[in-house]
Amino acid sequence: MIYHHLSVLVHRQAEKYGDRIALKYRDYELSQWIPITWKQFSQTVRQTANALVALGVEETENIGIFSENKPECLYVDFAAYANRAVTIPFYATSSPAQAQYMINDANIRFLFVGQQYQYDAAIRVLGHCHSLKQIIIFDKKVVLDPRDKSSIYFEDFLSLGKDLSYNDIVEQRTAKASETDLANILYTSGTTGEPKGVMLHHSNYLEAIRIHDLRLVDITDKDISLNFLPLTHVFERGWVYICVSRGVQVCINLVPQDIQIAIKEIRPTLMCSVPRFWEKVYLGVKDKIDNTSGPMKQLMLNAVKVGREHNLNYIRLGKKPPRMLHLKYKFYEKTVMQLLKKTIGIENGNFFPTAGAALPVEVAEFVYAVGINVITGYGLTESTATVSCTWKTHFQIGSVGQVLDNVQVKIGDESEILLKGKTITQGYYKKPDATAQAFTADGWFHTGDIGYMKDGELYMTGRLKDLFKTSNGKYIAPQALETRLVIDQFIDQIALIADQRKFVSALIVPVYSKVEEYAKEHGIQYANLDELLTHPQILQMYKGRIDTLQQQFAYYEQIKHFTLLKEPFSMKRGELTNTLKIRRNVIAKNYKEVIDKMYEK
């Protein structure tokens, strides 16, 4: 297979696919999905590339993209690559302070923004960003600040390249584009300390596309991928580039909260997600089964039981199932399971990659049992996403799969996962000390993740920096128990506390609607949410559920006390990163009084 440089990839695909649909996006005013052909995609990228030259963008210059997922993000990306420029995506939820830091750190002159929030955040810090020359706005509905005399809308920007009068310059730059060019600087969300800009070169992406082709052999140009995660996230970004390289139709979801609607409208064959999505699917189905009675309930339970036997004990292990079991499975597959998948919107599913956190064992067993091909993987920004992933057969539940070709993994001191390979970053932007600390003397990259290899598969057990040491000298990896507990239908978020403490405690964000429903069913009287979440019967109910779920853990790893919180952890308060990982140091600070009170008991 020929692997095209990202500077020409869209144009080569347009030559191949022409008027076939490359992208779709939802127009909220028209309430419909708008198709974009490969030819249109290529033409717009070319026009955008010319407009960048007209704007004054130089080769190797850093360009900022501060937006939710939109086709314009891809236009600017590929147009920048054609000019040998570098794109720096910001999370759409980034605070003004975070935006200011990235603009100044990367010396950004031109910043593309999506909607009103991103524009307002950029305008707010404009006076503190001395390099920032102009803001270009994707959404024409954005209302400009009365003092703003320099920002322009994307339509006006695009008109600068309408007649392709700078195409000779673009072509000259593209001709010089090489694998050694820097493609992106992806700022880590920073669970501790200030963000670091991970440098990803074109060589990283080209290698990632190549090694994924060897593993994900079932992707074809007949597939339809729904873009759910932020394009800022290396997982979705790398995935979209793989899809473009395979001719897959990419449907761009603008509003993350609308994903349930979008899935049913698009009926995708592929979709990247985080495990929380499948946890909610599992809890929803489990709740439906629990609230069904009679023959229908038995039918659903039998379907899951047969699917578990057929898919987990045979297909997963590459074995041929007995004929009678296979016939039973086919019956349930065409009835109960097909109805379930259709209800979610994934009845056309090919496979669904998931990463970013551990997929709970119960959830994994359920989705495989009902015939949903969820592919679990492990990776990080610094490895251009995937290091390892499972495939449809020959994998162990609980592992993050087999390591991809040409990626080297070894287990170092303190069980840390170390990496080498062509997909690994060359380092952090303008941070030589951090770069030096990130690599061993012989070139292995420190992931900071704890894990082990067994029978050719990689298992991840936690983060080194999250490893708690109790005052009794016991080490605890909190993610394992947190992953176990978050599958409970009454638990939305959880943060374990144990570092330098005499026992494990937890802050729990309940699923408030479930608690209220439970109170109503059991005649529990309360005046407000505070009273409900401290009611003895509610606390006893949670204790029983927690004790059941944590019984497989060692005594010193188990939660002894917990507090139910009346509001969720928040990005605004700094408790969550842009990728919704908890910042333990911020939570420890914000909830210090609550935590200390648990240790007075």
Coordinates of C-alpha atoms in Angstrom, one line a residue:
M1 CA 0.0 0.0 0.0
I2 CA 1.2 3.5 -0.8
Y3 CA 1.3 5.9 2.2
H4 CA 0.8 9.5 1.2
H5 CA 2.3 12.4 3.2
L6 CA -0.5 14.3 5.1
S7 CA 0.2 17.3 3.0
V8 CA -1.2 15.6 -0.1
L9 CA -3.3 12.8 1.4
V10 CA -6.7 14.4 0.8
H11 CA -5.9 15.4 -2.8
R12 CA -4.7 11.8 -3.6
Q13 CA -7.9 10.4 -2.1
A14 CA -10.0 12.9 -4.1
E15 CA -8.4 11.7 -7.3
K16 CA -9.4 8.2 -6.3
Y17 CA -12.9 8.7 -4.9
G18 CA -14.1 12.0 -6.6
D19 CA -17.8 12.5 -5.9
R20 CA -18.1 9.9 -3.1
I21 CA -18.9 11.3 0.3
A22 CA -15.8 12.0 2.4
L23 CA -17.3 13.9 5.4
K24 CA -20.6 14.7 6.9
Y25 CA -21.6 17.3 9.5
R26 CA -24.8 18.1 11.3
D27 CA -26.4 21.5 10.4
Y28 CA -28.3 22.4 13.5
E29 CA -30.4 25.1 11.7
L30 CA -31.6 22.7 9.0
S31 CA -31.6 19.6 11.4
Q32 CA -29.9 17.5 8.8
W33 CA -26.5 16.0 8.0
I34 CA -24.7 17.8 5.2
P35 CA -22.4 15.7 2.9
I36 CA -19.0 16.8 1.6
T37 CA -17.5 14.9 -1.3
W38 CA -13.9 14.0 -1.6
K39 CA -13.6 16.5 -4.5
Q40 CA -15.2 19.3 -2.3
F41 CA -12.9 18.3 0.6
S42 CA -9.8 18.6 -1.6
Q43 CA -11.0 21.9 -3.2
T44 CA -11.6 23.5 0.2
V45 CA -8.3 22.3 1.6
R46 CA -6.5 23.8 -1.4
Q47 CA -8.4 27.1 -1.0
T48 CA -7.6 27.1 2.7
A49 CA -4.0 26.5 1.9
N50 CA -3.9 29.5 -0.4
A51 CA -5.7 31.7 2.1
L52 CA -3.1 30.8 4.7
V53 CA -0.4 32.1 2.4
A54 CA -2.4 35.3 1.7
L55 CA -2.7 35.7 5.5
G56 CA 1.1 35.6 5.8
V57 CA 1.6 32.1 7.3
E58 CA 5.2 30.9 6.9
E59 CA 6.7 27.4 6.6
T60 CA 7.1 25.8 10.1
E61 CA 4.9 28.4 11.7
N62 CA 2.6 27.4 14.5
I63 CA -1.2 27.8 13.9
G64 CA -3.8 27.5 16.7
I65 CA -7.2 25.8 16.4
F66 CA -9.4 26.4 19.3
S67 CA -12.7 24.7 18.4
E68 CA -15.1 21.9 19.0
N69 CA -15.2 19.3 16.2
K70 CA -16.0 20.9 12.8
P71 CA -15.0 20.2 9.2
E72 CA -13.1 23.4 9.3
C73 CA -10.7 21.9 11.8
L74 CA -9.7 19.3 9.1
Y75 CA -9.5 21.9 6.4
V76 CA -7.1 24.0 8.4
D77 CA -5.1 20.9 9.4
F78 CA -4.5 19.6 5.9
A79 CA -4.0 23.1 4.5
A80 CA -1.3 23.8 7.1
Y81 CA 0.4 20.6 6.2
A82 CA 0.5 21.6 2.6
N83 CA 2.3 24.7 3.7
R84 CA 4.7 22.8 6.0
A85 CA 3.1 24.7 8.9
V86 CA 2.3 23.2 12.3
T87 CA -1.2 23.0 13.8
I88 CA -1.8 23.2 17.6
P89 CA -5.3 22.1 18.6
F90 CA -6.8 23.4 21.8
Y91 CA -9.6 21.6 23.6
A92 CA -12.9 23.5 23.1
T93 CA -13.4 23.6 26.8
S94 CA -9.9 25.2 27.5
S95 CA -10.1 28.1 29.9
P96 CA -8.8 31.5 28.9
A97 CA -5.7 30.9 31.1
Q98 CA -5.0 27.7 29.3
A99 CA -5.4 29.3 25.9
Q100 CA -3.2 32.2 26.9
Y101 CA -0.4 29.7 28.0
M102 CA -0.5 27.8 24.8
I103 CA -0.7 30.9 22.5
N104 CA 2.4 32.4 24.3
D105 CA 4.3 29.1 24.6
A106 CA 3.9 28.4 20.9
N107 CA 4.2 32.0 19.7
I108 CA 0.9 31.7 17.8
R109 CA 0.1 34.6 15.4
F110 CA -3.1 33.2 13.9
L111 CA -5.8 31.5 15.9
F112 CA -8.9 29.8 14.5
V113 CA -11.8 29.6 16.9
G114 CA -15.1 27.7 16.7
Q115 CA -18.0 29.2 18.6
Q116 CA -18.8 32.0 21.0
Y117 CA -17.1 30.5 24.0
Q118 CA -13.8 30.0 22.2
Y119 CA -13.9 33.5 20.7
D120 CA -14.7 35.2 24.0
A121 CA -11.9 33.3 25.7
A122 CA -9.4 34.3 23.0
I123 CA -10.6 38.0 23.1
R124 CA -10.3 38.0 26.9
V125 CA -6.6 37.1 26.8
L126 CA -5.7 39.0 23.5
G127 CA -3.9 41.8 25.4
H128 CA -1.7 39.2 27.2
C129 CA -0.7 37.4 24.0
H130 CA 1.8 39.6 22.2
S131 CA 2.3 37.2 19.3
L132 CA -1.4 36.9 18.5
K133 CA -2.1 38.9 15.3
Q134 CA -5.5 37.7 14.2
I135 CA -8.5 35.5 15.1
I136 CA -10.4 33.6 12.4
I137 CA -13.9 32.5 13.4
F138 CA -15.5 29.3 12.1
D139 CA -19.1 30.0 13.2
K140 CA -20.6 33.0 11.5
K141 CA -23.1 33.4 14.3
V142 CA -20.4 34.5 16.7
V143 CA -21.0 38.1 17.9
L144 CA -17.8 40.2 17.8
D145 CA -16.6 42.3 20.7
P146 CA -17.3 46.0 19.8
R147 CA -13.6 46.7 20.3
D148 CA -12.4 44.0 18.0
K149 CA -11.4 45.4 14.7
S150 CA -9.1 42.6 13.4
S151 CA -10.9 39.3 13.7
I152 CA -12.5 37.8 10.5
Y153 CA -15.0 35.0 9.8
F154 CA -13.8 31.8 8.1
E155 CA -15.9 32.6 5.0
D156 CA -14.0 35.9 4.6
F157 CA -10.7 34.2 5.3
L158 CA -11.5 31.5 2.7
S159 CA -12.2 34.1 0.0
L160 CA -8.6 35.2 0.3
G161 CA -7.7 31.9 -1.5
K162 CA -10.7 31.7 -3.8
D163 CA -8.9 32.1 -7.1
L164 CA -5.9 30.0 -5.9
S165 CA -3.6 32.9 -6.8
Y166 CA -1.0 31.6 -4.2
N167 CA -1.1 28.0 -5.4
D168 CA 2.4 28.1 -6.8
I169 CA 3.8 28.9 -3.4
V170 CA 1.6 26.2 -1.8
E171 CA 2.9 23.7 -4.4
Q172 CA 6.5 24.7 -3.8
R173 CA 6.1 24.2 -0.1
T174 CA 4.3 20.9 -0.5
A175 CA 7.1 19.7 -2.7
K176 CA 9.5 20.3 0.2
A177 CA 7.3 18.5 2.8
S178 CA 9.0 15.6 4.4
E179 CA 8.5 13.0 7.2
T180 CA 10.8 15.0 9.4
D181 CA 8.5 18.0 9.4
L182 CA 6.7 18.8 12.6
A183 CA 2.9 18.2 12.2
N184 CA 1.4 19.0 15.6
I185 CA 2.1 20.2 19.0
L186 CA -0.5 18.6 21.3
Y187 CA -0.6 20.1 24.8
T188 CA -1.2 17.5 27.5
S189 CA -4.1 18.4 29.8
G190 CA -1.7 18.3 32.8
T191 CA -3.0 16.2 35.7
T192 CA 0.0 17.7 37.5
G193 CA 2.0 20.9 36.7
E194 CA 1.8 23.1 33.7
P195 CA 0.9 21.6 30.2
K196 CA 3.7 20.2 28.0
G197 CA 3.6 20.4 24.3
V198 CA 4.1 16.9 22.8
M199 CA 5.7 17.2 19.4
L200 CA 4.4 14.8 16.8
H201 CA 6.1 14.7 13.4
H202 CA 4.7 13.5 10.1
S203 CA 6.9 10.4 10.5
N204 CA 4.9 9.6 13.7
Y205 CA 1.6 9.7 11.9
L206 CA 2.8 7.8 8.8
E207 CA 4.1 5.0 11.0
A208 CA 0.9 4.9 13.0
I209 CA -1.2 4.6 9.9
R210 CA 1.1 1.9 8.6
I211 CA 1.1 -0.3 11.7
H212 CA -2.6 0.1 12.2
D213 CA -3.2 -1.2 8.7
L214 CA -1.4 -4.4 9.8
R215 CA -3.7 -4.9 12.8
L216 CA -7.1 -3.4 11.8
V217 CA -7.4 -5.3 8.6
D218 CA -11.2 -5.0 8.4
I219 CA -11.4 -1.3 7.7
T220 CA -12.6 -0.5 4.1
D221 CA -13.9 2.5 2.2
K222 CA -17.4 1.1 2.8
D223 CA -17.1 1.9 6.5
I224 CA -18.7 5.0 8.2
S225 CA -17.0 6.4 11.2
L226 CA -18.8 8.7 13.7
N227 CA -16.4 11.2 15.2
F228 CA -17.3 11.4 18.9
L229 CA -14.1 12.3 20.9
P230 CA -12.5 15.7 20.4
L231 CA -10.2 16.0 17.4
T232 CA -7.7 17.6 19.9
H233 CA -7.3 14.2 21.5
V234 CA -4.6 12.2 19.8
F235 CA -6.9 9.1 19.8
E236 CA -9.5 10.7 17.6
R237 CA -7.0 12.7 15.6
G238 CA -4.9 9.7 14.7
W239 CA -8.1 7.7 14.0
V240 CA -9.5 10.3 11.6
Y241 CA -6.2 10.3 9.7
I242 CA -6.4 6.5 9.4
C243 CA -10.0 6.8 8.2
V244 CA -9.0 9.4 5.6
S245 CA -6.1 7.2 4.4
R246 CA -8.6 4.3 4.0
G247 CA -11.4 6.2 2.3
V248 CA -13.7 5.8 5.2
Q249 CA -16.6 8.3 5.4
V250 CA -16.1 10.5 8.6
C251 CA -19.2 12.0 10.2
I252 CA -18.3 14.8 12.5
N253 CA -20.3 15.2 15.7
L254 CA -20.3 18.8 16.9
V255 CA -22.0 18.5 20.3
P256 CA -20.7 15.7 22.5
Q257 CA -23.9 15.6 24.5
D258 CA -25.8 14.7 21.2
I259 CA -23.9 11.5 20.6
Q260 CA -26.9 9.3 21.4
I261 CA -28.9 11.1 18.8
A262 CA -26.1 11.2 16.3
I263 CA -25.5 7.4 16.5
K264 CA -29.1 6.7 15.7
E265 CA -29.0 9.1 12.7
I266 CA -25.7 7.9 11.3
R267 CA -25.8 4.2 12.3
P268 CA -21.9 4.0 12.1
T269 CA -19.8 0.9 11.5
L270 CA -16.9 2.5 13.4
M271 CA -16.5 4.8 16.4
C272 CA -13.8 5.7 18.8
S273 CA -14.9 6.2 22.4
V274 CA -13.8 6.1 26.0
P275 CA -14.9 3.2 28.2
R276 CA -17.4 5.4 30.0
F277 CA -19.6 5.2 26.9
W278 CA -19.8 1.4 27.0
E279 CA -20.2 1.5 30.8
K280 CA -23.4 3.6 30.3
V281 CA -24.6 1.2 27.5
Y282 CA -24.0 -1.7 29.9
L283 CA -25.8 0.0 32.8
G284 CA -28.7 0.9 30.5
V285 CA -29.2 -2.6 29.3
K286 CA -28.8 -4.1 32.7
D287 CA -31.4 -1.7 34.0
K288 CA -33.8 -2.6 31.2
I289 CA -33.3 -6.4 32.0
D290 CA -33.8 -5.8 35.7
N291 CA -37.1 -3.9 35.0
T292 CA -38.5 -6.5 32.6
S293 CA -40.5 -9.5 33.7
G294 CA -41.9 -12.7 32.4
P295 CA -40.8 -14.5 29.2
M296 CA -39.1 -11.4 27.7
K297 CA -36.8 -11.1 30.7
Q298 CA -35.9 -14.8 30.4
L299 CA -35.3 -14.4 26.7
M300 CA -32.8 -11.5 27.3
L301 CA -31.0 -13.4 30.1
N302 CA -30.7 -16.5 27.9
A303 CA -29.4 -14.4 25.0
V304 CA -26.6 -13.0 27.2
K305 CA -25.8 -16.4 28.6
V306 CA -25.6 -18.1 25.2
G307 CA -23.6 -15.1 23.8
R308 CA -21.2 -15.3 26.7
E309 CA -20.5 -19.0 26.1
H310 CA -20.3 -18.7 22.3
N311 CA -18.2 -15.5 22.1
L312 CA -16.1 -15.6 25.2
N313 CA -15.3 -19.3 25.5
Y314 CA -15.0 -20.0 21.8
I315 CA -14.8 -17.1 19.3
R316 CA -12.6 -14.9 21.5
L317 CA -10.1 -17.8 21.8
G318 CA -10.1 -18.7 18.1
K319 CA -12.1 -21.9 18.7
K320 CA -15.0 -23.3 16.7
P321 CA -18.2 -23.4 18.8
P322 CA -20.3 -26.6 19.0
R323 CA -23.0 -26.7 16.3
M324 CA -26.0 -26.5 18.6
L325 CA -24.5 -23.6 20.6
H326 CA -23.8 -21.8 17.3
L327 CA -27.4 -22.3 16.1
K328 CA -28.7 -20.9 19.4
Y329 CA -26.4 -17.9 19.2
K330 CA -27.5 -17.2 15.6
F331 CA -31.1 -17.2 16.7
Y332 CA -30.4 -14.7 19.5
E333 CA -28.1 -12.7 17.3
K334 CA -30.9 -12.1 14.7
T335 CA -33.5 -11.3 17.4
V336 CA -32.6 -10.0 20.9
M337 CA -29.1 -8.9 20.1
Q338 CA -30.0 -7.2 16.8
L339 CA -32.8 -5.3 18.5
L340 CA -30.5 -4.2 21.3
K341 CA -27.9 -2.9 18.8
K342 CA -30.6 -1.2 16.8
T343 CA -31.9 0.6 19.9
I344 CA -28.3 1.9 20.5
G345 CA -27.7 2.6 16.8
I346 CA -24.8 0.2 16.2
E347 CA -26.5 -2.6 14.3
N348 CA -24.2 -2.0 11.4
G349 CA -21.1 -2.1 13.6
N350 CA -17.8 -3.4 12.3
F351 CA -15.7 -2.6 15.4
F352 CA -15.5 0.1 18.0
P353 CA -12.1 1.1 19.4
T354 CA -12.0 2.3 23.0
A355 CA -9.1 3.6 25.1
G356 CA -8.2 6.3 27.6
A357 CA -9.0 4.3 30.7
A358 CA -9.6 0.6 31.7
L359 CA -12.7 -1.1 30.4
P360 CA -14.3 -2.9 33.5
V361 CA -14.3 -6.7 33.1
E362 CA -18.1 -6.9 33.6
V363 CA -18.6 -4.4 30.8
A364 CA -16.1 -6.1 28.5
E365 CA -17.7 -9.5 29.0
F366 CA -21.2 -8.1 28.4
V367 CA -20.4 -6.3 25.1
Y368 CA -18.5 -9.3 23.7
A369 CA -21.4 -11.6 24.8
V370 CA -23.9 -9.6 22.8
G371 CA -21.7 -9.5 19.7
I372 CA -20.4 -5.9 19.9
N373 CA -16.8 -5.8 18.7
V374 CA -15.2 -3.4 21.1
I375 CA -11.5 -3.2 20.6
T376 CA -9.6 -2.1 23.8
G377 CA -6.3 -0.5 23.5
Y378 CA -3.6 1.4 25.3
G379 CA -1.6 4.5 24.2
L380 CA -0.8 8.1 25.0
T381 CA -0.2 11.3 23.2
E382 CA 3.5 10.7 23.3
S383 CA 3.1 7.4 21.4
T384 CA 0.8 8.9 18.7
A385 CA -2.0 7.0 20.4
T386 CA -2.0 3.2 20.1
V387 CA 0.7 1.1 21.6
S388 CA -1.3 -2.1 21.8
C389 CA -4.9 -3.3 21.2
T390 CA -7.0 -6.4 21.2
W391 CA -8.6 -7.8 18.0
K392 CA -11.7 -9.8 17.4
T393 CA -10.1 -13.1 18.3
H394 CA -7.2 -14.4 20.5
F395 CA -7.2 -11.9 23.4
Q396 CA -7.6 -12.0 27.1
I397 CA -10.3 -10.0 29.0
G398 CA -8.6 -7.4 31.1
S399 CA -5.6 -7.0 28.8
V400 CA -5.0 -4.0 26.5
G401 CA -4.0 -6.4 23.8
Q402 CA -0.9 -7.3 21.8
V403 CA 1.7 -4.6 21.1
L404 CA 1.5 -3.3 17.5
D405 CA 4.3 -4.1 15.0
N406 CA 7.5 -2.0 15.3
V407 CA 6.5 -0.7 18.8
Q408 CA 8.8 -1.9 21.4
V409 CA 7.7 -2.4 25.0
K410 CA 9.7 -3.4 28.1
I411 CA 8.8 -3.3 31.8
G412 CA 11.3 -1.2 33.8
D413 CA 11.8 -0.3 37.4
E414 CA 8.7 -0.2 39.6
S415 CA 6.9 -2.1 36.8
E416 CA 6.8 1.0 34.6
I417 CA 5.9 0.5 30.9
L418 CA 8.8 1.8 28.7
L419 CA 8.5 2.4 24.9
K420 CA 10.6 2.7 21.8
G421 CA 9.6 3.0 18.1
K422 CA 8.9 5.4 15.2
T423 CA 5.5 6.5 16.7
I424 CA 7.2 7.8 19.9
T425 CA 7.5 11.6 20.2
Q426 CA 10.9 13.2 19.9
G427 CA 10.1 15.3 23.0
Y428 CA 8.3 18.3 24.4
Y429 CA 8.2 21.7 22.7
K430 CA 10.8 24.1 24.1
K431 CA 11.3 21.9 27.2
P432 CA 14.7 20.3 26.9
D433 CA 14.8 19.3 30.6
A434 CA 11.4 17.6 30.5
T435 CA 12.4 15.9 27.3
A436 CA 15.6 14.6 28.8
Q437 CA 13.8 13.3 31.9
A438 CA 11.2 11.5 29.7
F439 CA 13.8 9.2 28.2
T440 CA 16.3 6.7 29.7
A441 CA 19.9 7.0 28.8
D442 CA 19.5 4.3 26.1
G443 CA 16.4 5.9 24.6
W444 CA 13.4 4.3 26.2
F445 CA 10.4 6.6 26.8
H446 CA 9.0 6.7 30.4
T447 CA 5.2 6.3 30.2
G448 CA 4.6 6.7 33.9
D449 CA 2.2 3.8 33.6
I450 CA 2.4 0.6 35.6
G451 CA 1.9 -2.7 33.9
Y452 CA 3.1 -6.1 32.9
M453 CA 3.4 -8.5 29.9
K454 CA 1.8 -12.0 30.1
D455 CA 1.5 -14.5 27.2
G456 CA 2.2 -11.8 24.6
E457 CA -0.4 -9.4 25.9
L458 CA 0.0 -6.1 27.8
Y459 CA -1.8 -5.3 31.0
M460 CA -2.0 -1.9 32.5
T461 CA -2.5 -1.6 36.3
G462 CA -2.2 2.1 37.1
R463 CA -0.1 5.3 37.1
L464 CA 3.1 5.7 39.0
K465 CA 2.2 9.2 40.1
D466 CA -1.2 8.0 41.3
L467 CA 0.3 5.1 43.4
F468 CA -0.7 5.7 47.0
K469 CA 1.4 4.7 49.9
T470 CA -0.7 4.4 53.1
S471 CA 0.8 5.4 56.5
N472 CA 1.0 1.6 57.1
G473 CA 3.5 1.3 54.2
K474 CA 1.1 -0.5 51.8
Y475 CA 1.1 0.6 48.1
I476 CA -2.3 1.0 46.4
A477 CA -3.1 1.6 42.7
P478 CA -6.4 3.4 42.9
Q479 CA -7.6 3.0 39.3
A480 CA -8.3 -0.8 39.7
L481 CA -10.9 -0.3 42.4
E482 CA -12.2 2.9 40.8
T483 CA -12.8 1.0 37.5
R484 CA -14.5 -1.8 39.5
L485 CA -16.9 0.6 41.3
V486 CA -17.8 3.0 38.5
I487 CA -19.9 0.2 36.8
D488 CA -22.4 0.5 39.6
Q489 CA -25.6 2.1 38.5
F490 CA -25.6 4.4 41.6
I491 CA -22.0 5.7 41.0
D492 CA -21.2 8.4 38.4
Q493 CA -17.7 9.5 39.5
I494 CA -15.3 8.3 42.2
A495 CA -11.9 9.4 43.6
L496 CA -10.1 7.2 46.1
I497 CA -8.1 8.8 48.9
A498 CA -5.2 6.9 50.6
D499 CA -1.9 8.6 50.2
Q500 CA -0.2 8.9 53.6
R501 CA -3.5 7.9 55.2
K502 CA -4.1 5.0 57.5
F503 CA -6.9 3.5 55.3
V504 CA -8.6 4.0 52.0
S505 CA -11.6 6.4 51.7
A506 CA -13.5 7.7 48.7
L507 CA -15.3 10.7 47.4
I508 CA -18.3 9.5 45.4
V509 CA -20.5 11.5 43.0
P510 CA -23.8 9.6 42.9
V511 CA -26.2 9.2 40.0
Y512 CA -28.7 11.6 41.6
S513 CA -31.7 10.4 39.7
K514 CA -31.1 6.8 40.9
V515 CA -30.7 7.8 44.5
E516 CA -34.0 9.8 44.4
E517 CA -35.7 6.9 42.7
Y518 CA -34.4 4.5 45.5
A519 CA -35.6 6.9 48.2
K520 CA -39.1 7.0 46.7
E521 CA -39.3 3.2 46.4
H522 CA -38.2 2.8 50.0
G523 CA -40.3 5.6 51.5
I524 CA -37.3 7.6 52.6
Q525 CA -38.3 11.2 53.6
Y526 CA -35.8 14.1 53.0
A527 CA -36.0 17.9 52.7
N528 CA -33.1 18.5 50.4
L529 CA -30.2 16.8 48.6
D530 CA -27.9 17.2 51.6
E531 CA -30.3 15.4 53.8
L532 CA -30.8 12.6 51.2
L533 CA -27.1 12.0 50.7
T534 CA -26.4 11.7 54.4
H535 CA -29.5 9.6 55.2
P536 CA -28.5 6.4 57.1
Q537 CA -30.5 4.2 54.7
I538 CA -28.9 5.7 51.6
L539 CA -25.4 5.4 53.2
Q540 CA -26.1 1.7 54.2
M541 CA -27.3 1.0 50.6
Y542 CA -24.1 2.4 49.2
K543 CA -21.9 0.5 51.7
G544 CA -23.6 -2.8 50.8
R545 CA -23.0 -2.2 47.0
I546 CA -19.4 -1.1 47.6
D547 CA -18.6 -4.1 49.8
T548 CA -20.0 -6.5 47.2
L549 CA -17.9 -4.9 44.4
Q550 CA -14.6 -4.7 46.3
Q551 CA -14.6 -8.1 48.0
Q552 CA -12.0 -9.4 45.5
F553 CA -9.5 -6.7 46.7
A554 CA -7.1 -7.1 49.6
Y555 CA -8.3 -5.8 52.9
Y556 CA -5.9 -2.8 52.9
E557 CA -7.1 -1.8 49.4
Q558 CA -10.8 -1.7 50.4
I559 CA -12.8 1.5 51.1
K560 CA -13.5 1.9 54.8
H561 CA -15.3 5.3 54.7
F562 CA -16.8 7.4 51.9
T563 CA -18.7 10.6 51.3
L564 CA -21.4 11.2 48.8
L565 CA -20.9 14.6 47.1
K566 CA -23.8 16.9 46.2
E567 CA -22.2 18.1 42.9
P568 CA -20.0 16.4 40.3
F569 CA -16.3 16.9 39.9
S570 CA -15.8 19.8 37.6
M571 CA -13.4 21.1 34.9
K572 CA -14.2 24.6 35.9
R573 CA -12.8 24.0 39.4
G574 CA -9.8 22.2 37.9
E575 CA -10.8 18.8 39.3
L576 CA -11.0 17.2 35.8
T577 CA -8.7 17.5 32.8
N578 CA -10.1 18.2 29.4
T579 CA -10.1 14.5 28.8
L580 CA -12.2 14.0 32.0
K581 CA -9.4 12.4 34.0
I582 CA -9.4 13.4 37.7
R583 CA -6.7 15.7 39.0
R584 CA -6.1 14.0 42.4
N585 CA -4.0 16.9 43.8
V586 CA -6.8 19.4 43.0
I587 CA -9.5 17.1 44.5
A588 CA -7.3 16.6 47.6
K589 CA -7.1 20.4 48.0
N590 CA -10.7 21.3 47.1
Y591 CA -12.2 18.6 49.4
K592 CA -9.6 18.8 52.2
E593 CA -12.2 19.4 55.0
V594 CA -14.4 16.6 53.7
I595 CA -11.5 14.2 53.5
D596 CA -10.1 15.1 56.9
K597 CA -13.5 14.5 58.5
M598 CA -13.5 10.9 57.1
Y599 CA -10.3 10.2 59.0
E600 CA -11.7 11.6 62.3
K601 CA -14.0 8.6 62.6

